[in-house]
Amino acid sequence: MNQRMYGLGSKSSVIREIFEYGKRRAAEIGAENVYDFSLGNPSVAPPQAVEDAIAQLLQGKDMTALHGYTSGPGDMATREAIAAHIRGSFGVPADAAHIYMTCGAAASLTISLSAICNAGDEVITFAPYFTEYKVFTETAGARLLALPSDPATFQIDFAALEGALSPKTAAVLVNSPNNPSGVVYGRETVKKLAALLAEKSAEYGRTIYLISDEPYRELVYGGVEVPYLPAYYKDTLVCYSYSKSLSLPGERIGYIFVSPQAKDEAALFLAVCGAGRALGYVCAPSLFQKVIARCQGMTSDVSVYEKNRNTLLSALTSYGFTCVRPDGAFYLFMRSPEPDANAFCEKAKQYDLLLVPGDDFGCAGYVRIAYCVSPAMIARSLPAFEKLARSYGL
Ligand code: PLP
């Protein structure tokens, strides 16, 4: 067998282990007494329009067509609906010929990286980062270079980026709003990033692509703007997913948008199609392609997450914990009061608080708290957080 694949399959994810522990613990003491903040599974129902679209589609006449294969890159009407949404919302050129339907952001990323990278290439990202980036990049034959972010803000450290960019750089992979920090890159940051990548692409005589992983685009609070990267940098691929925005993670639906302004855009899109073919990711789930075509621009009720963020952030900081204020996604990245975040998570378990150590996100000394849970659970968990803080003398 392939030893790399065996290694990936046999090493279970820390997040999953904690989640499984939570289920065992819930059987012992009751689910209401376990405060499980491990998984990024949306707790808010999809909008009614999603359920209505499913019901209407299932009442159609031609079930064979509904459940049949679509074309490899996806159903044309769906791709057209997405392109129209992109043009209307972000004012950038977009057309169906540049949209490739996928099984969520994970597939969007794997395909995009495989479409771009050659052996020996490097992909740069910024810590903390989504744990699977390393796996996806290595599967594409490249090496992931994770640069530390500015520790005070978790924004891009441009000096570190400038030092890391090289003729080997195939792509820079960004995720804003970020999992696990919740940080959003503002307009000035994006402009600076775009200018640096354009300068280095010219200097090295190779296109450095920008890959924007954005499953949390619509999950922002207090009117924070999430700049649309193709409007700032032409060689951009957007890896989008409906997993979080429409609360559909189990339905596996998303897309890749190749900017029509990218160099050799038609060839780049064909490389995306080729990578989808090579990886077996052709024809994303047919029913959900048709569902999301009818739900463009809609989101689940993200005000629930905003309320959770506000409650948790103010309670945790009042207990003496430190976190960078998250403007988006549904995670808090909290500094561990002891250097070893794994030890801190073990201590938290004594209060039935299930948190995830930041080590796997490339950022030791922090823990991730996924607050996509019910507001009632947050309220019940606060005394446990307070006791945990007191146990460290905070
Ligand atoms: N990228 C980031 C930053 C994520 O947090 C996730 C899932 O949590 C993914 C990609 C994968 O998303 P999907 O479920 O759409 O494959």
Short mmCIF file of C-alpha atoms and ligand atoms in Angstrom, two decimals:
data_model
loop_
_atom_site.label_atom_id
_atom_site.label_comp_id
_atom_site.label_asym_id
_atom_site.label_seq_id
_atom_site.Cartn_x
_atom_site.Cartn_y
_atom_site.Cartn_z
CA MET A 1 0.00 0.00 0.00
CA ASN A 2 0.99 3.62 -0.24
CA GLN A 3 2.74 4.47 3.01
CA ARG A 4 1.84 8.15 2.92
CA MET A 5 -1.85 7.33 2.57
CA TYR A 6 -1.56 4.70 5.29
CA GLY A 7 0.03 7.34 7.53
CA LEU A 8 -2.78 9.82 6.84
CA GLY A 9 -5.46 7.22 7.41
CA SER A 10 -4.03 5.80 10.60
CA LYS A 11 -3.36 9.11 12.34
CA SER A 12 -6.74 10.36 13.46
CA SER A 13 -7.30 14.11 13.76
CA VAL A 14 -7.02 15.70 17.20
CA ILE A 15 -10.36 17.44 16.61
CA ARG A 16 -12.11 14.15 15.86
CA GLU A 17 -10.53 12.51 18.93
CA ILE A 18 -11.85 15.27 21.17
CA PHE A 19 -15.27 15.06 19.54
CA GLU A 20 -15.38 11.28 20.14
CA TYR A 21 -14.29 11.80 23.75
CA GLY A 22 -17.17 14.28 24.11
CA LYS A 23 -19.68 11.68 22.94
CA ARG A 24 -18.37 9.13 25.47
CA ARG A 25 -18.42 11.72 28.24
CA ALA A 26 -21.98 12.77 27.32
CA ALA A 27 -23.11 9.15 27.74
CA GLU A 28 -21.64 9.22 31.27
CA ILE A 29 -22.82 12.59 32.61
CA GLY A 30 -25.49 13.76 30.16
CA ALA A 31 -25.03 15.78 26.98
CA GLU A 32 -26.16 18.99 28.67
CA ASN A 33 -23.15 18.82 31.03
CA VAL A 34 -20.49 18.52 28.33
CA TYR A 35 -19.36 21.75 26.68
CA ASP A 36 -18.09 20.56 23.33
CA PHE A 37 -16.39 23.36 21.37
CA SER A 38 -14.40 21.04 19.13
CA LEU A 39 -16.11 20.86 15.73
CA GLY A 40 -16.89 23.51 13.13
CA ASN A 41 -20.29 22.03 12.36
CA PRO A 42 -22.91 24.79 11.90
CA SER A 43 -25.57 24.82 14.63
CA VAL A 44 -27.99 27.05 12.73
CA ALA A 45 -30.46 25.43 10.32
CA PRO A 46 -30.21 26.13 6.58
CA PRO A 47 -32.58 28.89 5.41
CA GLN A 48 -36.12 27.74 4.63
CA ALA A 49 -35.43 28.48 0.95
CA VAL A 50 -33.00 25.54 0.89
CA GLU A 51 -35.63 23.12 2.19
CA ASP A 52 -38.21 24.59 -0.22
CA ALA A 53 -35.83 24.20 -3.16
CA ILE A 54 -35.17 20.55 -2.25
CA ALA A 55 -38.92 19.86 -1.92
CA GLN A 56 -39.73 21.56 -5.23
CA LEU A 57 -36.95 19.75 -7.07
CA LEU A 58 -38.13 16.42 -5.68
CA GLN A 59 -41.62 17.12 -6.99
CA GLY A 60 -40.30 17.54 -10.52
CA LYS A 61 -41.16 15.16 -13.33
CA ASP A 62 -37.74 13.91 -14.36
CA MET A 63 -36.03 12.24 -11.41
CA THR A 64 -33.54 10.54 -13.70
CA ALA A 65 -32.23 13.92 -14.85
CA LEU A 66 -32.31 15.33 -11.31
CA HIS A 67 -30.12 12.55 -9.96
CA GLY A 68 -28.13 12.03 -13.15
CA TYR A 69 -24.61 13.11 -14.01
CA THR A 70 -24.16 16.75 -14.86
CA SER A 71 -21.30 17.78 -17.12
CA GLY A 72 -17.86 17.40 -15.49
CA PRO A 73 -17.45 21.05 -14.35
CA GLY A 74 -21.12 21.19 -13.30
CA ASP A 75 -24.62 22.08 -14.40
CA MET A 76 -24.53 25.05 -16.78
CA ALA A 77 -27.57 26.81 -15.27
CA THR A 78 -25.99 26.57 -11.80
CA ARG A 79 -22.67 27.92 -13.03
CA GLU A 80 -24.50 30.78 -14.74
CA ALA A 81 -26.39 31.61 -11.53
CA ILE A 82 -23.13 31.70 -9.56
CA ALA A 83 -21.36 33.83 -12.15
CA ALA A 84 -24.28 36.31 -12.11
CA HIS A 85 -24.09 36.44 -8.32
CA ILE A 86 -20.34 37.13 -8.41
CA ARG A 87 -20.75 39.91 -11.00
CA GLY A 88 -23.65 41.47 -9.13
CA SER A 89 -22.13 41.30 -5.64
CA PHE A 90 -18.49 42.05 -6.29
CA GLY A 91 -18.45 43.95 -9.59
CA VAL A 92 -15.82 41.71 -11.20
CA PRO A 93 -16.05 39.96 -14.55
CA ALA A 94 -17.33 36.40 -14.15
CA ASP A 95 -18.97 33.87 -16.43
CA ALA A 96 -20.09 30.26 -16.25
CA ALA A 97 -17.06 29.13 -18.26
CA HIS A 98 -14.85 30.01 -15.28
CA ILE A 99 -16.84 28.19 -12.57
CA TYR A 100 -16.10 24.58 -11.62
CA MET A 101 -18.55 22.92 -9.22
CA THR A 102 -16.98 20.90 -6.39
CA CYS A 103 -17.68 18.81 -3.30
CA GLY A 104 -17.06 21.72 -0.89
CA ALA A 105 -13.99 23.81 -0.13
CA ALA A 106 -11.85 20.76 0.58
CA ALA A 107 -12.29 19.59 -3.01
CA SER A 108 -11.96 23.15 -4.33
CA LEU A 109 -8.58 23.44 -2.61
CA THR A 110 -7.29 20.01 -3.60
CA ILE A 111 -8.24 20.62 -7.23
CA SER A 112 -6.84 24.18 -7.34
CA LEU A 113 -3.53 23.16 -5.77
CA SER A 114 -3.18 20.20 -8.12
CA ALA A 115 -4.04 22.41 -11.11
CA ILE A 116 -1.29 24.88 -10.23
CA CYS A 117 1.58 23.02 -8.59
CA ASN A 118 4.46 21.02 -9.99
CA ALA A 119 6.95 18.90 -8.05
CA GLY A 120 9.33 21.07 -6.05
CA ASP A 121 6.95 24.04 -5.85
CA GLU A 122 6.08 25.81 -2.62
CA VAL A 123 2.73 27.11 -1.40
CA ILE A 124 2.79 29.81 1.24
CA THR A 125 0.14 30.22 3.90
CA PHE A 126 -0.11 32.01 7.23
CA ALA A 127 -0.38 30.40 10.65
CA PRO A 128 -2.74 29.74 12.24
CA TYR A 129 -4.17 27.84 9.27
CA PHE A 130 -6.74 25.11 8.50
CA THR A 131 -5.15 21.80 9.46
CA GLU A 132 -5.72 20.10 6.10
CA TYR A 133 -3.70 22.60 4.03
CA LYS A 134 -0.52 20.57 4.50
CA VAL A 135 -2.20 17.35 3.36
CA PHE A 136 -3.81 19.02 0.33
CA THR A 137 -0.57 20.76 -0.71
CA GLU A 138 1.55 17.64 -0.37
CA THR A 139 -1.02 15.67 -2.37
CA ALA A 140 -0.46 18.22 -5.14
CA GLY A 141 3.27 17.42 -4.99
CA ALA A 142 4.27 20.72 -3.41
CA ARG A 143 5.52 21.84 0.00
CA LEU A 144 3.51 24.02 2.38
CA LEU A 145 5.41 26.91 3.93
CA ALA A 146 3.42 28.23 6.88
CA LEU A 147 4.56 31.68 7.96
CA PRO A 148 3.83 33.06 11.40
CA SER A 149 1.35 35.94 11.45
CA ASP A 150 1.76 39.11 13.47
CA PRO A 151 1.17 37.66 16.99
CA ALA A 152 -0.72 40.72 18.23
CA THR A 153 -3.30 40.74 15.44
CA PHE A 154 -2.94 37.51 13.45
CA GLN A 155 -2.70 39.68 10.34
CA ILE A 156 -0.10 38.99 7.62
CA ASP A 157 3.50 39.66 8.60
CA PHE A 158 4.65 41.21 5.33
CA ALA A 159 8.35 41.13 6.21
CA ALA A 160 8.10 37.36 6.72
CA LEU A 161 6.17 37.00 3.46
CA GLU A 162 8.69 39.01 1.48
CA GLY A 163 11.47 36.86 2.88
CA ALA A 164 9.67 33.62 2.01
CA LEU A 165 8.54 34.36 -1.56
CA SER A 166 10.93 32.79 -4.06
CA PRO A 167 11.06 31.46 -7.62
CA LYS A 168 9.68 28.22 -6.14
CA THR A 169 6.45 29.89 -4.97
CA ALA A 170 3.50 28.58 -6.96
CA ALA A 171 0.75 30.09 -4.81
CA VAL A 172 -0.16 31.99 -1.69
CA LEU A 173 -3.13 30.48 0.11
CA VAL A 174 -5.22 32.77 2.29
CA ASN A 175 -8.30 32.16 4.40
CA SER A 176 -10.27 35.22 5.48
CA PRO A 177 -12.42 35.11 7.63
CA ASN A 178 -9.98 32.70 9.18
CA ASN A 179 -10.32 29.32 10.76
CA PRO A 180 -9.18 29.25 13.59
CA SER A 181 -8.47 32.92 14.45
CA GLY A 182 -11.67 34.55 13.12
CA VAL A 183 -9.51 37.35 11.72
CA VAL A 184 -10.54 39.14 8.50
CA TYR A 185 -8.02 40.74 6.12
CA GLY A 186 -9.03 44.33 5.38
CA ARG A 187 -8.72 46.27 2.14
CA GLU A 188 -5.28 47.73 2.86
CA THR A 189 -3.85 44.29 3.66
CA VAL A 190 -5.29 42.85 0.47
CA LYS A 191 -3.91 45.72 -1.63
CA LYS A 192 -0.48 45.27 -0.09
CA LEU A 193 -0.59 41.53 -0.68
CA ALA A 194 -1.67 41.99 -4.29
CA ALA A 195 1.09 44.53 -4.96
CA LEU A 196 3.76 42.28 -3.46
CA LEU A 197 2.63 39.23 -5.44
CA ALA A 198 2.49 41.22 -8.68
CA GLU A 199 6.00 42.57 -8.04
CA LYS A 200 7.44 39.13 -7.23
CA SER A 201 5.66 37.44 -10.16
CA ALA A 202 7.32 39.97 -12.47
CA GLU A 203 10.70 39.60 -10.77
CA TYR A 204 10.69 35.77 -10.96
CA GLY A 205 9.06 35.55 -14.38
CA ARG A 206 6.36 33.16 -13.10
CA THR A 207 2.78 33.71 -12.06
CA ILE A 208 2.29 33.45 -8.32
CA TYR A 209 -1.36 32.51 -7.88
CA LEU A 210 -3.51 33.68 -5.03
CA ILE A 211 -5.86 31.00 -3.71
CA SER A 212 -8.67 32.39 -1.59
CA ASP A 213 -10.23 29.76 0.65
CA GLU A 214 -13.50 31.35 1.67
CA PRO A 215 -16.08 29.08 3.26
CA TYR A 216 -16.71 31.80 5.88
CA ARG A 217 -17.12 34.79 3.52
CA GLU A 218 -20.63 35.69 4.75
CA LEU A 219 -19.96 34.94 8.43
CA VAL A 220 -18.83 38.39 9.53
CA TYR A 221 -20.08 40.59 12.32
CA GLY A 222 -20.63 44.28 12.84
CA GLY A 223 -20.64 45.13 9.12
CA VAL A 224 -16.99 44.16 8.57
CA GLU A 225 -16.06 44.12 4.87
CA VAL A 226 -14.42 41.04 3.33
CA PRO A 227 -12.67 42.31 0.19
CA TYR A 228 -13.16 40.13 -2.89
CA LEU A 229 -9.67 39.12 -3.94
CA PRO A 230 -10.23 38.86 -7.74
CA ALA A 231 -11.00 42.59 -7.63
CA TYR A 232 -7.46 43.24 -6.37
CA TYR A 233 -5.32 40.51 -7.91
CA LYS A 234 -5.97 39.07 -11.34
CA ASP A 235 -4.30 35.67 -10.88
CA THR A 236 -6.80 34.54 -8.25
CA LEU A 237 -8.74 31.32 -7.74
CA VAL A 238 -11.62 31.51 -5.28
CA CYS A 239 -12.38 28.27 -3.42
CA TYR A 240 -15.92 28.68 -2.16
CA SER A 241 -18.20 26.38 -0.20
CA TYR A 242 -21.82 26.40 0.98
CA SER A 243 -20.91 24.27 4.01
CA LYS A 244 -21.03 27.16 6.47
CA SER A 245 -22.97 29.93 4.70
CA LEU A 246 -25.99 27.69 4.03
CA SER A 247 -25.23 25.15 6.82
CA LEU A 248 -24.81 22.32 4.32
CA PRO A 249 -21.47 20.70 5.26
CA GLY A 250 -22.72 17.14 4.76
CA GLU A 251 -24.06 17.83 1.28
CA ARG A 252 -20.58 18.57 -0.11
CA ILE A 253 -21.18 21.47 -2.44
CA GLY A 254 -19.00 24.41 -3.43
CA TYR A 255 -17.12 25.75 -6.44
CA ILE A 256 -13.88 27.12 -7.84
CA PHE A 257 -13.99 30.48 -9.58
CA VAL A 258 -11.01 31.12 -11.85
CA SER A 259 -10.75 34.84 -12.44
CA PRO A 260 -11.24 35.58 -16.17
CA GLN A 261 -8.56 38.25 -15.70
CA ALA A 262 -5.93 35.63 -14.80
CA LYS A 263 -3.05 35.07 -17.22
CA ASP A 264 -3.91 32.26 -19.66
CA GLU A 265 -7.27 31.94 -17.92
CA ALA A 266 -8.69 29.43 -20.42
CA ALA A 267 -5.69 27.11 -19.97
CA LEU A 268 -5.84 27.57 -16.19
CA PHE A 269 -9.51 26.56 -16.19
CA LEU A 270 -8.64 23.48 -18.27
CA ALA A 271 -5.95 22.60 -15.70
CA VAL A 272 -8.68 22.86 -13.04
CA CYS A 273 -10.86 20.51 -15.11
CA GLY A 274 -7.89 18.18 -15.52
CA ALA A 275 -7.16 18.16 -11.79
CA GLY A 276 -10.84 17.48 -11.05
CA ARG A 277 -10.69 14.59 -13.50
CA ALA A 278 -7.43 13.20 -12.09
CA LEU A 279 -8.74 13.36 -8.54
CA GLY A 280 -12.12 11.88 -9.42
CA TYR A 281 -13.93 15.12 -8.57
CA VAL A 282 -16.13 15.47 -11.63
CA CYS A 283 -19.81 16.28 -11.44
CA ALA A 284 -20.48 17.56 -7.93
CA PRO A 285 -23.71 16.31 -6.25
CA SER A 286 -26.42 16.98 -8.80
CA LEU A 287 -29.37 17.71 -6.50
CA PHE A 288 -27.40 20.23 -4.47
CA GLN A 289 -25.99 21.94 -7.53
CA LYS A 290 -29.61 22.67 -8.43
CA VAL A 291 -30.53 23.67 -4.89
CA ILE A 292 -27.77 26.24 -4.51
CA ALA A 293 -28.58 27.71 -7.93
CA ARG A 294 -31.90 28.78 -6.35
CA CYS A 295 -30.31 30.11 -3.16
CA GLN A 296 -27.63 32.50 -4.38
CA GLY A 297 -26.99 35.36 -1.96
CA MET A 298 -28.81 33.68 0.92
CA THR A 299 -27.30 32.64 4.23
CA SER A 300 -28.35 30.89 7.41
CA ASP A 301 -29.12 33.17 10.36
CA VAL A 302 -25.58 34.25 11.21
CA SER A 303 -26.83 36.57 13.96
CA VAL A 304 -26.77 33.51 16.25
CA TYR A 305 -23.01 33.20 15.78
CA GLU A 306 -22.55 36.92 16.35
CA LYS A 307 -24.45 36.67 19.63
CA ASN A 308 -22.31 33.68 20.66
CA ARG A 309 -19.13 35.55 19.80
CA ASN A 310 -20.16 38.56 21.85
CA THR A 311 -21.18 36.50 24.87
CA LEU A 312 -18.04 34.35 24.86
CA LEU A 313 -15.57 37.10 24.07
CA SER A 314 -16.78 39.38 26.83
CA ALA A 315 -17.06 36.56 29.40
CA LEU A 316 -13.66 35.02 28.63
CA THR A 317 -11.83 38.33 28.68
CA SER A 318 -13.56 39.28 31.94
CA TYR A 319 -12.25 36.01 33.45
CA GLY A 320 -8.72 37.03 32.44
CA PHE A 321 -8.22 35.01 29.25
CA THR A 322 -6.71 36.69 26.17
CA CYS A 323 -8.02 36.35 22.59
CA VAL A 324 -7.68 38.36 19.40
CA ARG A 325 -11.15 39.75 18.60
CA PRO A 326 -12.64 37.62 15.80
CA ASP A 327 -14.55 39.62 13.18
CA GLY A 328 -15.77 36.54 11.37
CA ALA A 329 -16.11 32.73 11.06
CA PHE A 330 -17.25 31.01 14.26
CA TYR A 331 -14.03 30.43 16.15
CA LEU A 332 -12.21 32.11 19.01
CA PHE A 333 -8.46 31.57 19.19
CA MET A 334 -7.54 31.97 22.83
CA ARG A 335 -4.08 32.17 24.33
CA SER A 336 -3.36 29.25 26.65
CA PRO A 337 -2.48 30.45 30.17
CA GLU A 338 0.31 27.85 30.23
CA PRO A 339 2.79 27.42 27.36
CA ASP A 340 1.62 23.90 26.53
CA ALA A 341 -1.88 24.21 25.05
CA ASN A 342 -2.29 20.42 25.11
CA ALA A 343 -1.86 20.42 28.88
CA PHE A 344 -4.32 23.32 29.10
CA CYS A 345 -6.89 21.37 27.05
CA GLU A 346 -6.47 18.38 29.39
CA LYS A 347 -7.09 20.69 32.35
CA ALA A 348 -10.16 22.14 30.61
CA LYS A 349 -11.50 18.60 30.25
CA GLN A 350 -11.68 18.37 34.03
CA TYR A 351 -14.42 21.04 33.76
CA ASP A 352 -15.96 19.22 30.76
CA LEU A 353 -14.84 21.98 28.43
CA LEU A 354 -13.66 20.47 25.15
CA LEU A 355 -11.23 22.79 23.38
CA VAL A 356 -8.75 22.09 20.56
CA PRO A 357 -5.01 22.80 20.96
CA GLY A 358 -3.63 25.25 18.39
CA ASP A 359 -0.58 23.09 17.56
CA ASP A 360 -2.28 21.43 14.59
CA PHE A 361 -3.18 24.87 13.23
CA GLY A 362 0.54 25.70 13.24
CA CYS A 363 0.28 27.91 16.32
CA ALA A 364 1.42 26.45 19.65
CA GLY A 365 0.26 28.07 22.88
CA TYR A 366 -3.33 28.72 21.73
CA VAL A 367 -6.62 26.85 21.75
CA ARG A 368 -9.52 26.99 19.31
CA ILE A 369 -13.04 27.37 20.60
CA ALA A 370 -15.68 26.60 17.93
CA TYR A 371 -18.70 28.66 19.02
CA CYS A 372 -21.09 27.33 16.35
CA VAL A 373 -23.10 25.82 19.20
CA SER A 374 -26.39 26.80 20.82
CA PRO A 375 -26.46 30.05 22.82
CA ALA A 376 -27.91 27.99 25.70
CA MET A 377 -24.81 25.80 25.79
CA ILE A 378 -22.57 28.86 25.81
CA ALA A 379 -24.52 30.21 28.80
CA ARG A 380 -24.21 26.88 30.65
CA SER A 381 -20.47 26.67 29.94
CA LEU A 382 -19.51 30.05 31.38
CA PRO A 383 -19.19 28.94 35.06
CA ALA A 384 -16.85 26.14 33.87
CA PHE A 385 -14.68 28.66 31.99
CA GLU A 386 -14.60 30.86 35.07
CA LYS A 387 -13.46 27.94 37.27
CA LEU A 388 -10.82 27.06 34.68
CA ALA A 389 -9.52 30.64 34.77
CA ARG A 390 -9.43 30.62 38.59
CA SER A 391 -7.49 27.35 38.55
CA TYR A 392 -4.71 29.31 36.79
CA GLY A 393 -5.00 32.20 39.23
CA LEU A 394 -6.34 34.55 36.51
N1 PLP B 1 -11.24 25.56 4.60
C1 PLP B 1 -11.45 25.95 5.86
C2 PLP B 1 -10.74 27.13 6.37
C3 PLP B 1 -12.35 25.25 6.69
O1 PLP B 1 -12.54 25.66 7.94
C4 PLP B 1 -13.02 24.12 6.16
C5 PLP B 1 -13.94 23.34 6.99
O2 PLP B 1 -14.11 23.52 8.15
C6 PLP B 1 -12.76 23.75 4.83
C7 PLP B 1 -11.86 24.50 4.08
C8 PLP B 1 -13.45 22.58 4.21
O3 PLP B 1 -14.77 22.93 3.98
P1 PLP B 1 -15.81 21.98 3.22
O4 PLP B 1 -16.66 21.36 4.25
O5 PLP B 1 -16.60 22.90 2.36
O6 PLP B 1 -15.03 21.00 2.42
#
